[in-house]
Amino acid sequence: TCILPRGSDKRKGQASMKMNRGILALAILLIMLAMITGGLFLLRPAILDLKREQSEDAIITMIEDGQTTIADVDIPEIEGEETEFFDEDEVGFQTETPTESADDGEEAAPLIGYGTVSIPDIDLKMALMHGADRRSLRGGAGWLPSSAEMGAAGNCVVFGHRMKKYGRHFNRLDELKPGAAVTLTGADGSAFTYVVTGTEIILPEELMDTLSAHTEGFNLTLVTCTPTGVGSHRLLVYAALQQ
C-alpha cells in the first residue's frame, strides 16, 4: 500500500481551491458582461431617442436662423417607435422634389428645411421639412411639395410619424379639438395660423382622394398613422387659415 505524504494532499487541496476561485471569478465576469450588455440593449432606444431629439432641436435652430440646407446633422433612423413609414405609392402624390431624392442608402444629399410647425394645445414644436419622404420625416414633420404652400389657397398637407413615446412627433395629434391653433412658420419668418375644424379617420387607400377633396379655400391637413403602434388607418386633422 502506497501512502501519500500529507504535504501532497495539502498541495492538491490548494490547487483545487485556486481552480474553484478561478471558475468563480470567470463566472462573475461573465455575469457582469451579460448585465452590461443587457443594460446597453435596454438603454439603446432611449439613447437613440435622445440623439434624435438633439438632432431635431439643431434642425429647428438652423431653420429659425434662415438656413434651409440641412447638412452635417446625424439623425438616427427611427426603429420601433413608429407604426410605419408613409408609403409613397400609397400617398399617391409626389413626396419630394426630384433634385432631393435619395435612396435609403444614400445619405449624402442634404435635407431641405421648409419651416416649423407649432401646436400649443399639445405642447408641440417641430421642424417642417421640404418633402414627406422617409429621410425628411426623420428630422421632423414633412410638407408635401405637391400640396399648397403654407398660407396659400388650396390644401397644405403635412405628414408626421405617430411615435409610441408620449408627446413625440404626432403622437398626441388625436387630442386636437376644433378651435385649436396650428402655426406654420417659414424659414423667412412668415407665420400662418390655422384653426382646427375637425378630424377624420380613414383607410390608407382613401388618402389620395380625401386630400384632393379639401382644396377649396385656405386649408391645412395634418396626417399621421393610427392607432398608435398599429397604423392600420390614417388620422387626418383639418384646419382653416385664420383670416
Coordinates of N, CA, C and O in Angstrom, one line a residue, residues 35-144:
M35 N -24.8 41.5 -17.8 CA -25.6 42.6 -17.2 C -25.3 43.9 -18.0 O -26.2 44.6 -18.3
I36 N -24.0 44.2 -18.3 CA -23.7 45.4 -19.0 C -24.3 45.4 -20.4 O -24.9 46.3 -20.9
T37 N -24.1 44.2 -21.1 CA -24.7 44.1 -22.5 C -26.2 44.2 -22.5 O -26.8 44.9 -23.3
G38 N -26.9 43.6 -21.5 CA -28.3 43.7 -21.4 C -28.7 45.1 -21.1 O -29.7 45.6 -21.6
G39 N -28.0 45.8 -20.2 CA -28.3 47.1 -19.8 C -28.2 48.1 -21.0 O -29.1 48.9 -21.3
L40 N -27.1 47.9 -21.8 CA -26.9 48.7 -23.0 C -28.1 48.4 -24.0 O -28.5 49.4 -24.7
F41 N -28.5 47.2 -24.1 CA -29.5 46.8 -25.1 C -30.8 47.5 -24.6 O -31.6 48.0 -25.5
L42 N -31.1 47.5 -23.3 CA -32.3 48.1 -22.8 C -32.3 49.7 -23.0 O -33.3 50.3 -23.2
L43 N -31.1 50.2 -22.8 CA -30.9 51.7 -22.9 C -30.8 52.2 -24.3 O -31.0 53.4 -24.5
R44 N -30.6 51.3 -25.3 CA -30.4 51.8 -26.6 C -31.5 52.6 -27.2 O -31.2 53.7 -27.8
P45 N -32.8 52.2 -27.1 CA -33.8 53.0 -27.6 C -33.9 54.4 -27.0 O -34.1 55.4 -27.7
A46 N -33.6 54.5 -25.7 CA -33.6 55.8 -25.0 C -32.4 56.7 -25.5 O -32.6 57.9 -25.7
I47 N -31.3 56.1 -25.7 CA -30.1 56.8 -26.2 C -30.4 57.3 -27.6 O -30.1 58.5 -27.9
L48 N -30.9 56.5 -28.5 CA -31.2 56.9 -29.8 C -32.3 58.0 -29.8 O -32.2 58.9 -30.6
D49 N -33.3 57.9 -29.0 CA -34.3 58.9 -29.0 C -33.8 60.3 -28.5 O -34.1 61.3 -29.0
L50 N -32.9 60.2 -27.5 CA -32.2 61.4 -27.0 C -31.4 62.1 -28.2 O -31.4 63.3 -28.4
K51 N -30.7 61.2 -28.9 CA -29.9 61.7 -30.0 C -30.8 62.3 -31.1 O -30.5 63.4 -31.7
R52 N -32.0 61.7 -31.3 CA -32.9 62.2 -32.3 C -33.4 63.6 -31.9 O -33.6 64.5 -32.6
E53 N -33.8 63.7 -30.6 CA -34.3 65.0 -30.0 C -33.2 66.1 -30.2 O -33.6 67.2 -30.6
Q54 N -32.0 65.8 -29.9 CA -30.9 66.7 -30.1 C -30.7 67.1 -31.6 O -30.6 68.3 -31.9
S55 N -30.8 66.2 -32.5 CA -30.7 66.5 -33.9 C -31.9 67.3 -34.4 O -31.7 68.3 -35.1
E56 N -33.1 67.0 -33.9 CA -34.3 67.8 -34.3 C -34.2 69.2 -33.7 O -34.6 70.1 -34.4
D57 N -33.7 69.4 -32.5 CA -33.6 70.7 -32.0 C -32.6 71.5 -32.8 O -32.8 72.7 -33.0
A58 N -31.5 70.8 -33.2 CA -30.5 71.5 -34.0 C -31.1 72.0 -35.4 O -30.8 73.1 -35.9
I59 N -31.9 71.1 -36.0 CA -32.6 71.5 -37.2 C -33.5 72.7 -37.1 O -33.5 73.6 -37.9
I60 N -34.3 72.7 -36.0 CA -35.2 73.8 -35.7 C -34.4 75.1 -35.6 O -34.7 76.1 -36.2
T61 N -33.3 75.1 -34.9 CA -32.4 76.2 -34.7 C -31.9 76.7 -36.1 O -31.9 77.9 -36.4
M62 N -31.5 75.8 -36.9 CA -30.9 76.1 -38.2 C -32.0 76.8 -39.1 O -31.8 77.8 -39.7
I63 N -33.2 76.2 -39.1 CA -34.3 76.8 -39.9 C -34.7 78.2 -39.4 O -34.9 79.1 -40.2
E64 N -34.8 78.3 -38.0 CA -35.2 79.6 -37.5 C -34.1 80.7 -37.7 O -34.4 81.9 -37.7
D65 N -32.9 80.2 -38.0 CA -31.8 81.2 -38.4 C -31.8 81.4 -39.9 O -30.9 82.1 -40.4
G66 N -32.8 80.9 -40.6 CA -32.9 81.1 -42.0 C -32.1 80.2 -42.9 O -32.0 80.3 -44.1
Q67 N -31.5 79.1 -42.3 CA -30.7 78.1 -43.0 C -31.6 77.0 -43.5 O -32.2 76.3 -42.6
T68 N -31.8 76.8 -44.7 CA -32.7 75.8 -45.3 C -32.0 74.5 -45.7 O -32.7 73.5 -45.9
T69 N -30.7 74.6 -46.0 CA -30.0 73.4 -46.4 C -29.5 72.8 -45.1 O -28.6 73.3 -44.4
I70 N -30.1 71.6 -44.8 CA -29.8 70.9 -43.6 C -28.7 69.8 -43.8 O -29.0 68.8 -44.4
A71 N -27.5 70.1 -43.5 CA -26.4 69.2 -43.7 C -25.6 69.0 -42.4 O -25.7 69.8 -41.5
D72 N -24.8 67.9 -42.4 CA -24.0 67.6 -41.2 C -24.8 67.5 -39.9 O -24.3 67.8 -38.8
V73 N -26.0 67.0 -40.0 CA -26.8 66.6 -38.9 C -27.1 65.2 -38.9 O -27.8 64.7 -39.8
D74 N -26.6 64.4 -37.9 CA -26.8 63.0 -37.9 C -28.1 62.7 -37.2 O -28.3 62.8 -36.0
I75 N -29.1 62.2 -38.0 CA -30.4 61.8 -37.5 C -30.5 60.3 -37.5 O -30.6 59.7 -38.6
P76 N -30.6 59.7 -36.4 CA -30.7 58.2 -36.3 C -32.0 57.8 -37.0 O -33.0 58.5 -36.9
E77 N -32.0 56.6 -37.6 CA -33.2 56.0 -38.2 C -34.2 55.7 -37.0 O -33.8 55.5 -35.9
I78 N -35.5 55.8 -37.3 CA -36.5 55.5 -36.3 C -36.8 54.1 -36.3 O -37.3 53.5 -37.2
E79 N -36.4 53.4 -35.1 CA -36.5 52.0 -35.0 C -37.5 51.7 -33.9 O -37.3 52.0 -32.7
G80 N -38.6 51.0 -34.3 CA -39.5 50.5 -33.3 C -40.3 51.6 -32.5 O -41.0 51.2 -31.5
E81 N -40.3 52.8 -32.9 CA -41.0 53.8 -32.2 C -42.0 54.5 -33.1 O -42.5 55.6 -32.8
E82 N -42.4 53.9 -34.2 CA -43.4 54.4 -35.1 C -44.1 53.2 -35.7 O -43.7 52.1 -35.6
T83 N -45.3 53.5 -36.2 CA -46.1 52.4 -36.7 C -45.5 51.9 -38.1 O -45.2 50.8 -38.3
E84 N -45.2 52.9 -38.9 CA -44.6 52.6 -40.2 C -44.3 53.9 -40.9 O -44.8 54.9 -40.6
F85 N -43.5 53.8 -42.0 CA -43.2 55.0 -42.8 C -44.4 55.1 -43.8 O -45.1 54.2 -44.1
F86 N -44.6 56.3 -44.3 CA -45.6 56.5 -45.3 C -45.1 56.0 -46.6 O -44.0 56.3 -47.0
D87 N -45.9 55.1 -47.2 CA -45.6 54.5 -48.5 C -45.8 55.6 -49.6 O -47.0 56.0 -49.7
E88 N -44.8 55.9 -50.4 CA -45.0 57.0 -51.4 C -46.0 56.6 -52.4 O -46.8 57.4 -52.9
D89 N -46.1 55.3 -52.7 CA -47.2 54.8 -53.7 C -48.5 55.0 -53.1 O -49.5 55.3 -53.7
E90 N -48.6 54.7 -51.7 CA -49.9 54.8 -51.0 C -50.3 56.3 -51.0 O -51.5 56.6 -51.2
V91 N -49.4 57.2 -50.8 CA -49.8 58.6 -50.7 C -50.4 59.1 -52.1 O -51.3 59.8 -52.1
G92 N -49.8 58.6 -53.2 CA -50.3 59.0 -54.5 C -49.9 60.3 -54.9 O -50.3 60.8 -56.0
F93 N -49.0 61.0 -54.2 CA -48.6 62.3 -54.6 C -47.0 62.3 -54.6 O -46.4 61.4 -54.0
Q94 N -46.5 63.3 -55.3 CA -45.0 63.4 -55.3 C -44.6 63.8 -53.8 O -45.1 64.8 -53.3
T95 N -43.8 63.1 -53.2 CA -43.4 63.3 -51.8 C -42.2 64.1 -51.6 O -41.9 64.6 -50.5
E96 N -41.4 64.2 -52.7 CA -40.1 65.0 -52.6 C -39.8 65.5 -54.0 O -40.2 64.9 -55.0
T97 N -39.0 66.6 -54.1 CA -38.6 67.1 -55.4 C -37.6 66.2 -56.0 O -36.8 65.6 -55.3
P98 N -37.5 66.0 -57.3 CA -36.6 65.1 -57.9 C -35.1 65.4 -57.5 O -34.3 64.5 -57.4
T99 N -34.8 66.7 -57.4 CA -33.4 67.0 -57.1 C -33.0 66.6 -55.6 O -31.8 66.5 -55.3
E100 N -34.0 66.3 -54.8 CA -33.7 66.0 -53.4 C -33.8 64.5 -53.2 O -33.4 64.0 -52.1
S101 N -34.2 63.7 -54.1 CA -34.5 62.3 -53.9 C -33.2 61.6 -53.6 O -32.1 61.9 -54.1
A102 N -33.3 60.6 -52.8 CA -32.1 59.8 -52.4 C -32.6 58.4 -52.0 O -33.6 58.3 -51.3
D103 N -31.9 57.4 -52.4 CA -32.2 56.0 -51.9 C -31.9 55.9 -50.4 O -31.2 56.8 -49.8
D104 N -32.5 54.9 -49.8 CA -32.3 54.7 -48.3 C -30.8 54.7 -48.0 O -30.4 55.2 -46.9
G105 N -30.0 54.1 -48.8 CA -28.6 54.0 -48.5 C -27.8 55.2 -48.9 O -26.6 55.3 -48.6
E106 N -28.4 56.2 -49.6 CA -27.7 57.4 -50.0 C -28.0 58.6 -49.1 O -29.1 59.1 -49.2
E107 N -27.1 58.9 -48.2 CA -27.4 59.9 -47.2 C -26.6 61.2 -47.5 O -26.6 62.1 -46.7
A108 N -26.0 61.3 -48.7 CA -25.1 62.5 -48.9 C -25.9 63.7 -49.2 O -25.6 64.9 -48.9
A109 N -27.1 63.6 -49.9 CA -27.9 64.8 -50.3 C -28.4 65.4 -49.0 O -29.0 64.8 -48.2
P110 N -28.3 66.8 -48.9 CA -28.8 67.5 -47.7 C -30.3 67.5 -47.7 O -30.9 67.5 -48.8
L111 N -30.9 67.5 -46.5 CA -32.3 67.7 -46.4 C -32.6 69.2 -46.6 O -31.7 70.1 -46.4
I112 N -33.8 69.5 -46.9 CA -34.2 70.9 -47.1 C -35.3 71.3 -46.0 O -36.3 70.7 -45.9
G113 N -35.0 72.4 -45.3 CA -35.9 72.9 -44.3 C -36.9 73.8 -44.9 O -36.6 74.6 -45.8
Y114 N -38.2 73.6 -44.5 CA -39.3 74.4 -45.0 C -39.8 75.4 -44.0 O -40.2 76.5 -44.3
G115 N -39.7 75.1 -42.7 CA -40.1 76.0 -41.7 C -40.3 75.2 -40.4 O -39.6 74.2 -40.1
T116 N -41.2 75.6 -39.5 CA -41.6 74.9 -38.3 C -43.1 74.8 -38.2 O -43.8 75.6 -38.8
V117 N -43.5 73.9 -37.4 CA -44.9 73.7 -37.1 C -45.1 73.7 -35.5 O -44.4 73.0 -34.8
S118 N -46.0 74.6 -35.0 CA -46.2 74.7 -33.6 C -47.7 74.5 -33.3 O -48.5 75.0 -33.9
I119 N -47.9 73.6 -32.3 CA -49.3 73.3 -31.8 C -49.3 73.4 -30.3 O -49.1 72.5 -29.6
P120 N -49.6 74.6 -29.7 CA -49.6 74.8 -28.3 C -50.4 73.9 -27.5 O -50.1 73.4 -26.4
D121 N -51.6 73.5 -28.0 CA -52.5 72.6 -27.2 C -51.9 71.3 -26.9 O -52.4 70.6 -25.9
I122 N -51.0 70.8 -27.7 CA -50.3 69.5 -27.4 C -48.8 69.7 -27.1 O -48.1 68.7 -27.2
D123 N -48.5 70.9 -26.8 CA -47.1 71.3 -26.5 C -46.1 70.7 -27.5 O -45.1 70.1 -27.2
L124 N -46.4 71.1 -28.8 CA -45.5 70.5 -29.8 C -44.9 71.6 -30.7 O -45.6 72.6 -31.1
K125 N -43.6 71.5 -30.9 CA -42.9 72.3 -31.9 C -41.9 71.4 -32.7 O -41.1 70.7 -32.1
M126 N -42.1 71.4 -34.0 CA -41.3 70.5 -34.8 C -40.7 71.3 -36.0 O -41.3 72.2 -36.4
A127 N -39.6 70.8 -36.5 CA -39.1 71.3 -37.8 C -40.0 70.8 -38.9 O -40.6 69.7 -38.7
L128 N -40.2 71.6 -39.9 CA -41.0 71.2 -41.0 C -40.1 71.1 -42.2 O -39.5 72.1 -42.7
M129 N -40.0 69.9 -42.7 CA -39.1 69.6 -43.8 C -39.8 69.8 -45.2 O -41.0 69.6 -45.3
H130 N -39.0 70.1 -46.2 CA -39.5 70.2 -47.6 C -39.5 68.8 -48.1 O -38.5 68.3 -48.6
G131 N -40.6 68.1 -48.1 CA -40.7 66.7 -48.5 C -41.3 65.8 -47.4 O -41.1 66.1 -46.3
A132 N -42.0 64.8 -47.9 CA -42.6 63.8 -46.9 C -42.1 62.4 -47.1 O -42.8 61.4 -46.9
D133 N -40.8 62.3 -47.6 CA -40.2 61.0 -47.8 C -39.6 60.6 -46.5 O -39.6 61.2 -45.5
R134 N -39.0 59.4 -46.5 CA -38.5 58.7 -45.3 C -37.5 59.6 -44.6 O -37.5 59.8 -43.4
R135 N -36.5 60.1 -45.4 CA -35.4 60.9 -44.8 C -35.9 62.2 -44.2 O -35.5 62.5 -43.1
S136 N -36.8 62.8 -44.9 CA -37.3 64.1 -44.3 C -38.1 63.9 -43.0 O -37.9 64.7 -42.1
L137 N -38.8 62.8 -42.9 CA -39.7 62.6 -41.7 C -38.8 62.2 -40.5 O -39.3 62.1 -39.4
R138 N -37.5 61.9 -40.8 CA -36.7 61.6 -39.6 C -36.4 62.9 -38.8 O -36.2 62.9 -37.6
G139 N -36.3 64.0 -39.6 CA -35.9 65.3 -39.0 C -37.1 66.1 -38.4 O -36.9 67.1 -37.7
G140 N -38.3 65.7 -38.7 CA -39.4 66.4 -38.2 C -40.7 66.1 -39.0 O -40.8 65.0 -39.5
A141 N -41.6 67.0 -39.1 CA -42.8 66.8 -39.9 C -42.4 67.1 -41.4 O -41.3 67.7 -41.6
G142 N -43.2 66.6 -42.3 CA -42.9 66.8 -43.7 C -44.0 67.4 -44.5 O -45.1 67.0 -44.5
W143 N -43.6 68.5 -45.2 CA -44.6 69.2 -46.1 C -44.6 68.5 -47.5 O -43.6 68.2 -48.0
L144 N -45.8 68.2 -48.0 CA -45.9 67.5 -49.2 C -45.8 68.6 -50.4 O -46.6 69.5 -50.5

